[in-house]
mmCIF file of C-alpha atoms in Angstrom:
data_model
loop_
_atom_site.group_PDB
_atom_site.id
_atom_site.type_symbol
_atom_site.label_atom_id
_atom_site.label_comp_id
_atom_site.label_asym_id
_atom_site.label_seq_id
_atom_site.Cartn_x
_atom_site.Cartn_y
_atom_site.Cartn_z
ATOM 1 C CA UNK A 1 13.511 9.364 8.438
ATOM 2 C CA UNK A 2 10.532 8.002 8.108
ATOM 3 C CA UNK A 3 7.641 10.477 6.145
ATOM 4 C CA UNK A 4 4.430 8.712 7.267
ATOM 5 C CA UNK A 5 4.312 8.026 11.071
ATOM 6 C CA UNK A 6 0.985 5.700 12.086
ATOM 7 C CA UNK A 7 0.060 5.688 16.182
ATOM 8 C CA UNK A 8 -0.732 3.418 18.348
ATOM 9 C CA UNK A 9 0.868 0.230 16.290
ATOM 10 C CA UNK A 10 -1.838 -1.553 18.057
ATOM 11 C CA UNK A 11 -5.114 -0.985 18.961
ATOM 12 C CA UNK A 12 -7.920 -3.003 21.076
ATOM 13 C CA UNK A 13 -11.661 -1.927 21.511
ATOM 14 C CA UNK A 14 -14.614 -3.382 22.295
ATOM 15 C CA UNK A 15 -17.667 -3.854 19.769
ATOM 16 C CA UNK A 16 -19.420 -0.440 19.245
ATOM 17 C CA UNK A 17 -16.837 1.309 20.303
ATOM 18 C CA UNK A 18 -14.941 4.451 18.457
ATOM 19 C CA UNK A 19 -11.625 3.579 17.118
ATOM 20 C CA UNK A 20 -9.171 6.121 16.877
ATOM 21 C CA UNK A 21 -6.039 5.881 14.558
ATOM 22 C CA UNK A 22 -3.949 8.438 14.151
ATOM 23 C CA UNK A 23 -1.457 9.400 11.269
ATOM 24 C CA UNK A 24 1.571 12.239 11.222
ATOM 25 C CA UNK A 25 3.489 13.170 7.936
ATOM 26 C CA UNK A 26 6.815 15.108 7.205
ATOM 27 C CA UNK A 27 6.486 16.197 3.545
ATOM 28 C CA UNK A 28 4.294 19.516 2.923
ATOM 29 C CA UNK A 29 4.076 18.487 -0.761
ATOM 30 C CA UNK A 30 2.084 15.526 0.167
ATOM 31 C CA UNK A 31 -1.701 16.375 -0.559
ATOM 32 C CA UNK A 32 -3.691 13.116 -1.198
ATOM 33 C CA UNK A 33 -3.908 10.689 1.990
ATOM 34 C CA UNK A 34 -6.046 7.167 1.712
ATOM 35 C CA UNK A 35 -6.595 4.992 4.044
ATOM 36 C CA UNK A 36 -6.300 1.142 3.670
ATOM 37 C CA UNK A 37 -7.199 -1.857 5.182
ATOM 38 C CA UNK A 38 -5.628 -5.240 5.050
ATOM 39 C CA UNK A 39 -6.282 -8.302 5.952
ATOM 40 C CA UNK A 40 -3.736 -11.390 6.708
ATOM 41 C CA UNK A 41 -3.400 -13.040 3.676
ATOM 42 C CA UNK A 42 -4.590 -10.331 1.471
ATOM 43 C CA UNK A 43 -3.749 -7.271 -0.630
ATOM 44 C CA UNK A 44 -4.519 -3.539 0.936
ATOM 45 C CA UNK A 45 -7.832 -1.934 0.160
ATOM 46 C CA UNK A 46 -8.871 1.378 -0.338
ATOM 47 C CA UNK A 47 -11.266 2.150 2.859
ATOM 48 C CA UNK A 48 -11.366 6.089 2.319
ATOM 49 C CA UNK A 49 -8.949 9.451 1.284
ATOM 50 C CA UNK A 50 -9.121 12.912 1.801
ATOM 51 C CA UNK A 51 -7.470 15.687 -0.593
ATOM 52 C CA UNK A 52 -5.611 18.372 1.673
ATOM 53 C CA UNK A 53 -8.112 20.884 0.941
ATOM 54 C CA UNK A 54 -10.493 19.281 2.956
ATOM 55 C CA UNK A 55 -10.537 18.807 6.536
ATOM 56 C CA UNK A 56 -13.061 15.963 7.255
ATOM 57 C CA UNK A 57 -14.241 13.505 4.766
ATOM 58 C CA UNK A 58 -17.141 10.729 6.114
ATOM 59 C CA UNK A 59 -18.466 7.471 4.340
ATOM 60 C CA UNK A 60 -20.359 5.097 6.528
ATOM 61 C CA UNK A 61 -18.568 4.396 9.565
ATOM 62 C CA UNK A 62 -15.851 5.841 8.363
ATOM 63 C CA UNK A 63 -14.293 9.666 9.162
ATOM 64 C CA UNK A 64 -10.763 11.100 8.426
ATOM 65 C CA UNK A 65 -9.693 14.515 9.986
ATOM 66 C CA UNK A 66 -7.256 16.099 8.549
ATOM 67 C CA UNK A 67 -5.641 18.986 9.847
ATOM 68 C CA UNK A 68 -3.018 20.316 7.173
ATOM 69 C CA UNK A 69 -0.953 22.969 9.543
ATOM 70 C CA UNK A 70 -0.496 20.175 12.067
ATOM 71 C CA UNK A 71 0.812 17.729 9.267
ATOM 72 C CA UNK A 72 -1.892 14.637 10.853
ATOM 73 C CA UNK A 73 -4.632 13.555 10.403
ATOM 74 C CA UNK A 74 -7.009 10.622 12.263
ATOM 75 C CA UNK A 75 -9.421 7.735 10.868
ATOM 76 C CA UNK A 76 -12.390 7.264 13.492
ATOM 77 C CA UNK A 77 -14.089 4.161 12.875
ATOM 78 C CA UNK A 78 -17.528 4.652 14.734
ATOM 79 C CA UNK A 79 -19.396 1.803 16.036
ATOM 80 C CA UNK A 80 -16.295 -0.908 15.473
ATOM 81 C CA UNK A 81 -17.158 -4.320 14.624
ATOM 82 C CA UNK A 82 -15.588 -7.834 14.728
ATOM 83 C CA UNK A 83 -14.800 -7.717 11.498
ATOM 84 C CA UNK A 84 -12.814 -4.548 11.085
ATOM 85 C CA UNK A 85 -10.479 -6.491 12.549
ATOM 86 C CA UNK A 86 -7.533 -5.435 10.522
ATOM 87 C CA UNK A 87 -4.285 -3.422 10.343
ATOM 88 C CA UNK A 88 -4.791 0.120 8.607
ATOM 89 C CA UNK A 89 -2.782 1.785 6.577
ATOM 90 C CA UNK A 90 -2.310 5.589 5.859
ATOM 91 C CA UNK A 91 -0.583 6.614 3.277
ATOM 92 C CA UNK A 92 0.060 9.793 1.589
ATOM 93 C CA UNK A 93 0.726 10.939 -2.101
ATOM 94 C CA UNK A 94 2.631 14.475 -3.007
ATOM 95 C CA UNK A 95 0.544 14.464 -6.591
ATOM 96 C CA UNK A 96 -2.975 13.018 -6.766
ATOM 97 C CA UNK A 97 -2.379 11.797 -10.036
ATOM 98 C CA UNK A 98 -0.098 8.949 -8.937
ATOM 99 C CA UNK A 99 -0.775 5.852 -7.659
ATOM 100 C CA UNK A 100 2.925 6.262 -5.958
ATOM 101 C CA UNK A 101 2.139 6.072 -2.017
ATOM 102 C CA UNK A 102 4.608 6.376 1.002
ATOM 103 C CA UNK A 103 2.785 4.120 3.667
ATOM 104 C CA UNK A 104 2.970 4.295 7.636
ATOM 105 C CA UNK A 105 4.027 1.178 9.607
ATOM 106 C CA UNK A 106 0.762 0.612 9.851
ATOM 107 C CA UNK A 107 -2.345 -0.300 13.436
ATOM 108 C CA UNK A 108 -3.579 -3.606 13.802
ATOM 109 C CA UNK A 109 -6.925 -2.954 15.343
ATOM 110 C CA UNK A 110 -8.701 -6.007 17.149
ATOM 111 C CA UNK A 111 -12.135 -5.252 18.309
ATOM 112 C CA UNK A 112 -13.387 -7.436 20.715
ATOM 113 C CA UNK A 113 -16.707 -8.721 21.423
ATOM 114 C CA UNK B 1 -12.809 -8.472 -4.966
ATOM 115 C CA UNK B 2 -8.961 -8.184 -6.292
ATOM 116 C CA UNK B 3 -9.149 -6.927 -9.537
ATOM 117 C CA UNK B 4 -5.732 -7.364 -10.169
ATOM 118 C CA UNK B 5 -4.337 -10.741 -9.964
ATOM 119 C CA UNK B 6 -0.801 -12.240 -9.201
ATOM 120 C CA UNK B 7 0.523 -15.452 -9.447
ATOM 121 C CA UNK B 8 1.928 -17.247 -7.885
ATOM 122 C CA UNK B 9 0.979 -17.076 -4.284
ATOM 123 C CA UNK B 10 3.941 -18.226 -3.115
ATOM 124 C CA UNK B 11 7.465 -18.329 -4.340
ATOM 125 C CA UNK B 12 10.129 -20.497 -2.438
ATOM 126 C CA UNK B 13 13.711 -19.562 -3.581
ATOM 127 C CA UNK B 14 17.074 -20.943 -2.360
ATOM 128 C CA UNK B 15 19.442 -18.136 -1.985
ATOM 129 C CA UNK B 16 21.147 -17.537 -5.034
ATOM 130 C CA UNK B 17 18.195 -18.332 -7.341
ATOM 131 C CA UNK B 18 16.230 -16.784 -9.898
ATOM 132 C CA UNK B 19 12.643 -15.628 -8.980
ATOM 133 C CA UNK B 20 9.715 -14.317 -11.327
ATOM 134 C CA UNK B 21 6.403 -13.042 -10.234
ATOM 135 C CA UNK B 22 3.777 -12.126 -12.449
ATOM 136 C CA UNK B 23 0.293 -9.778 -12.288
ATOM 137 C CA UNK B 24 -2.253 -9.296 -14.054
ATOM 138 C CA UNK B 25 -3.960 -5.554 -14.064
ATOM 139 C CA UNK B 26 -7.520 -4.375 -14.155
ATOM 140 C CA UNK B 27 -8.424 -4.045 -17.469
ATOM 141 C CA UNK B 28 -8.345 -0.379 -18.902
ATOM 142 C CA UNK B 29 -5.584 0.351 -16.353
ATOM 143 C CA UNK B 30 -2.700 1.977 -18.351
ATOM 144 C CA UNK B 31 -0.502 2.258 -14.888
ATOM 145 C CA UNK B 32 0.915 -0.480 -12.706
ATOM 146 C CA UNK B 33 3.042 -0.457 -9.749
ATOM 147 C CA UNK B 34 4.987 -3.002 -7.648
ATOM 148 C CA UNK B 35 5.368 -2.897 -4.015
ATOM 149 C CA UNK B 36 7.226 -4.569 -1.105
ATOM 150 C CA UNK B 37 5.728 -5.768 2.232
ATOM 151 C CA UNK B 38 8.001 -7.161 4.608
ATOM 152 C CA UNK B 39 6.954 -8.516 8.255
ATOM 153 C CA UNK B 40 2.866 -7.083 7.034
ATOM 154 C CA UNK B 41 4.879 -3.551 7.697
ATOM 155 C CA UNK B 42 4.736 -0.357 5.366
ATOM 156 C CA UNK B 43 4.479 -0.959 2.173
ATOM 157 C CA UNK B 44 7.974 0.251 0.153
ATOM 158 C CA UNK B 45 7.454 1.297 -3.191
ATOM 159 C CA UNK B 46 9.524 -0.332 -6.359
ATOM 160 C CA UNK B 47 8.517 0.617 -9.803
ATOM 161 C CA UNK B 48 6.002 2.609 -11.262
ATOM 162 C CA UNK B 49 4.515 1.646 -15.547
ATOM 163 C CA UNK B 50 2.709 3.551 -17.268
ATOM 164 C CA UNK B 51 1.586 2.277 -20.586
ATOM 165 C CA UNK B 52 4.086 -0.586 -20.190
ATOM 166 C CA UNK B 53 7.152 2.223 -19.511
ATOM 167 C CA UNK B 54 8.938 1.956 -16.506
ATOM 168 C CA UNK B 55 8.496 5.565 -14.838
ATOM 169 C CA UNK B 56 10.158 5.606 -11.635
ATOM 170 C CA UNK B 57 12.026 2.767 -9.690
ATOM 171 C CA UNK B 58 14.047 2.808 -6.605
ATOM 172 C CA UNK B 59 17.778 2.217 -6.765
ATOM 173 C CA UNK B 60 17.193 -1.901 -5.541
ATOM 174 C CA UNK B 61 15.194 -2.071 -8.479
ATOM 175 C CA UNK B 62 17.707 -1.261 -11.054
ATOM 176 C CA UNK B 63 20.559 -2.972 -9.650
ATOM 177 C CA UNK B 64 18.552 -6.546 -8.554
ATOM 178 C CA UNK B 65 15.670 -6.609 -10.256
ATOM 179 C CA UNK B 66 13.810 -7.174 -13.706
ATOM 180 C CA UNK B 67 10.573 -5.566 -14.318
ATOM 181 C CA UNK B 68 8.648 -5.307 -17.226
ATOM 182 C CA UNK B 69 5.094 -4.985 -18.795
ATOM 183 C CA UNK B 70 5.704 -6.759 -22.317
ATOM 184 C CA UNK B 71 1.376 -5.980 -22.630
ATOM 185 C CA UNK B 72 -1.300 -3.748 -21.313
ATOM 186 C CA UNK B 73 -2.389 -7.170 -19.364
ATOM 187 C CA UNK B 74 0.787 -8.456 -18.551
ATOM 188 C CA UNK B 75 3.560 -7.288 -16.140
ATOM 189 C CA UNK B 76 6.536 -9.234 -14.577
ATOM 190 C CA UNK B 77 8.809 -8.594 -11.264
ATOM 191 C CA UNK B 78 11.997 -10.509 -11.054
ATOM 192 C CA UNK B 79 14.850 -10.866 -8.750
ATOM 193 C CA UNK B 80 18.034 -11.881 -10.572
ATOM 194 C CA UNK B 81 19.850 -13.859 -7.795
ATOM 195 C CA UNK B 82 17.639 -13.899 -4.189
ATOM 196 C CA UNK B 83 18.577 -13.140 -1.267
ATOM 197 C CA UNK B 84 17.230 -13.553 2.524
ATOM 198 C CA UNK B 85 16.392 -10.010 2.611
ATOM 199 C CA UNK B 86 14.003 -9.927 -0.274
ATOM 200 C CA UNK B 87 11.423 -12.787 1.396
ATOM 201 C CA UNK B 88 8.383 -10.215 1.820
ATOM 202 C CA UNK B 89 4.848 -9.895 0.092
ATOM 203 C CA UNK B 90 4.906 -8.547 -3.220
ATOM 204 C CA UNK B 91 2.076 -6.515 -3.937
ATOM 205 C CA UNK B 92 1.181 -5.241 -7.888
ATOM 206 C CA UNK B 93 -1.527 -2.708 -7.956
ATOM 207 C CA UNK B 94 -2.989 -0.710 -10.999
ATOM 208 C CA UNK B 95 -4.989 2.443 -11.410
ATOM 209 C CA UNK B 96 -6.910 4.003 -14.654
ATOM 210 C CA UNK B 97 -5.476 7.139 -17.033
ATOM 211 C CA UNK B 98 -2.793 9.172 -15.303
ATOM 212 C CA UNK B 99 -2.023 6.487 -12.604
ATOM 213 C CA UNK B 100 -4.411 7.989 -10.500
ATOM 214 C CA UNK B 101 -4.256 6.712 -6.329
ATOM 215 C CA UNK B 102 -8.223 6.971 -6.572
ATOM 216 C CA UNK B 103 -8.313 4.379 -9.295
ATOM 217 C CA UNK B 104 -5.698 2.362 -7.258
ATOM 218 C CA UNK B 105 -6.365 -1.290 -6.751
ATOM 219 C CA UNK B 106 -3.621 -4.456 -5.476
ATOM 220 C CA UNK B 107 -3.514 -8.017 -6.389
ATOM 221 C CA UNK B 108 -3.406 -10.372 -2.932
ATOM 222 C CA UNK B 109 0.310 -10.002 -3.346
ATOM 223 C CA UNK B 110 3.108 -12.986 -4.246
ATOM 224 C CA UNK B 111 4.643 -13.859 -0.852
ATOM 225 C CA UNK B 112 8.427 -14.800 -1.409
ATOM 226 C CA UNK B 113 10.431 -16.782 0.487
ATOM 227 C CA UNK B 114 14.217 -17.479 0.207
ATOM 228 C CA UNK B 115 16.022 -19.981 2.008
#
């Protein structure tokens, strides 16, 4: 059974537009969720986390909800460019002190011109 | 910019063969950890160092594979004998004191093929 669940698996908007990806866990001990991009070719990057005590956490275009008895949370990606072309990762952590991650399937997000 | 690096790029094995991959943390990173990407899917998790001591692996690990960190700026992944299932990216990240995920960066990843 799969512990990190990532929806849609693909995702197409146009420039400026809001992105929405959405993420779904199973494990309650999970409490440290980053998001990461990745492009082809390339290693995942760190875009932005959230610690489960929180329930929104923003940096630039960048906003994760989290909503801890509903086990999701979403990554909005406000005014979408080209070039966040990408597939996203969430992934979730049960300690914060480990660098050991359980990963969704992951969204490839095209935004169009 | 990767602050980890791994070489080589690309690995092409014949089934049956040896492979080695190697990375190269951040400096001052005391923890290092190995994934596996297959298909640009979820990343699986493999083996977790933390000043150069294996921590936590997953059962494929111990019966296929070699890993090992003989220095703070060296680690290895190896697969003893290949086979089709293991062609995937192989990603090494590292992360500062405690293995912290905040600290966490990856390499661009070793992408294996076997044949």
């Amino acid at each position: 059974q799969q512990q990190v669940r990532q929806s849609p698996q693909s995702l197409t908007v146009w420039e400026g537009e809001t992105a929405i990806l959405n993420c779904s866990y199973e494990n309650s001990a999970f409490d440290y969720f980053p998001w990461y991009q990745q492009f082809p070719g390339e290693g995942p990057a760190l875009l932005i986390a959230i610690r489960s005590v929180s329930d929104k956490k923003e940096d630039g275009g960048f906003t994760i909800f989290f909503n801890k008895r509903e086990k999701n949370l979403s990554l909005h990606i406000k005014d979408s460019q080209p070039g966040d072309s990408a597939t996203y990762f969430c992934a979730a952590s049960a300690y914060t002190n480990t660098g050991k991650l359980t990963f969704g399937d992951g969204t490839v997000l095209t935004v169009k011109p | 910019d990767a602050a980890v690096t791994q070489k080589p790029r690309y690995l092409i094995k014949m089934k049956g063969q040896e492979a080695e991959m190697k990375c190269i943390p951040e400096k001052g990173h005391t923890a290092v950890f190995w994934y596996q990407q297959k298909q640009s899917k979820e990343l699986k998790f493999l083996i977790y160092f933390q000043n150069q001591q294996p921590l936590d692996q997953i059962d494929m690990v111990k019966e296929r594979f070699s890993a090992v960190c003989p220095s703070s700026s060296l680690c290895s992944l190896g697969i003893r004998t290949c086979e089709a299932e293991d062609s995937a990216l192989y990603l090494c990240s590292s992360s500062g004191q405690g293995g912290g995920a905040e600290t966490l960066y990856f390499g661009s990843g070793t992408r294996l093929t076997v044949l």
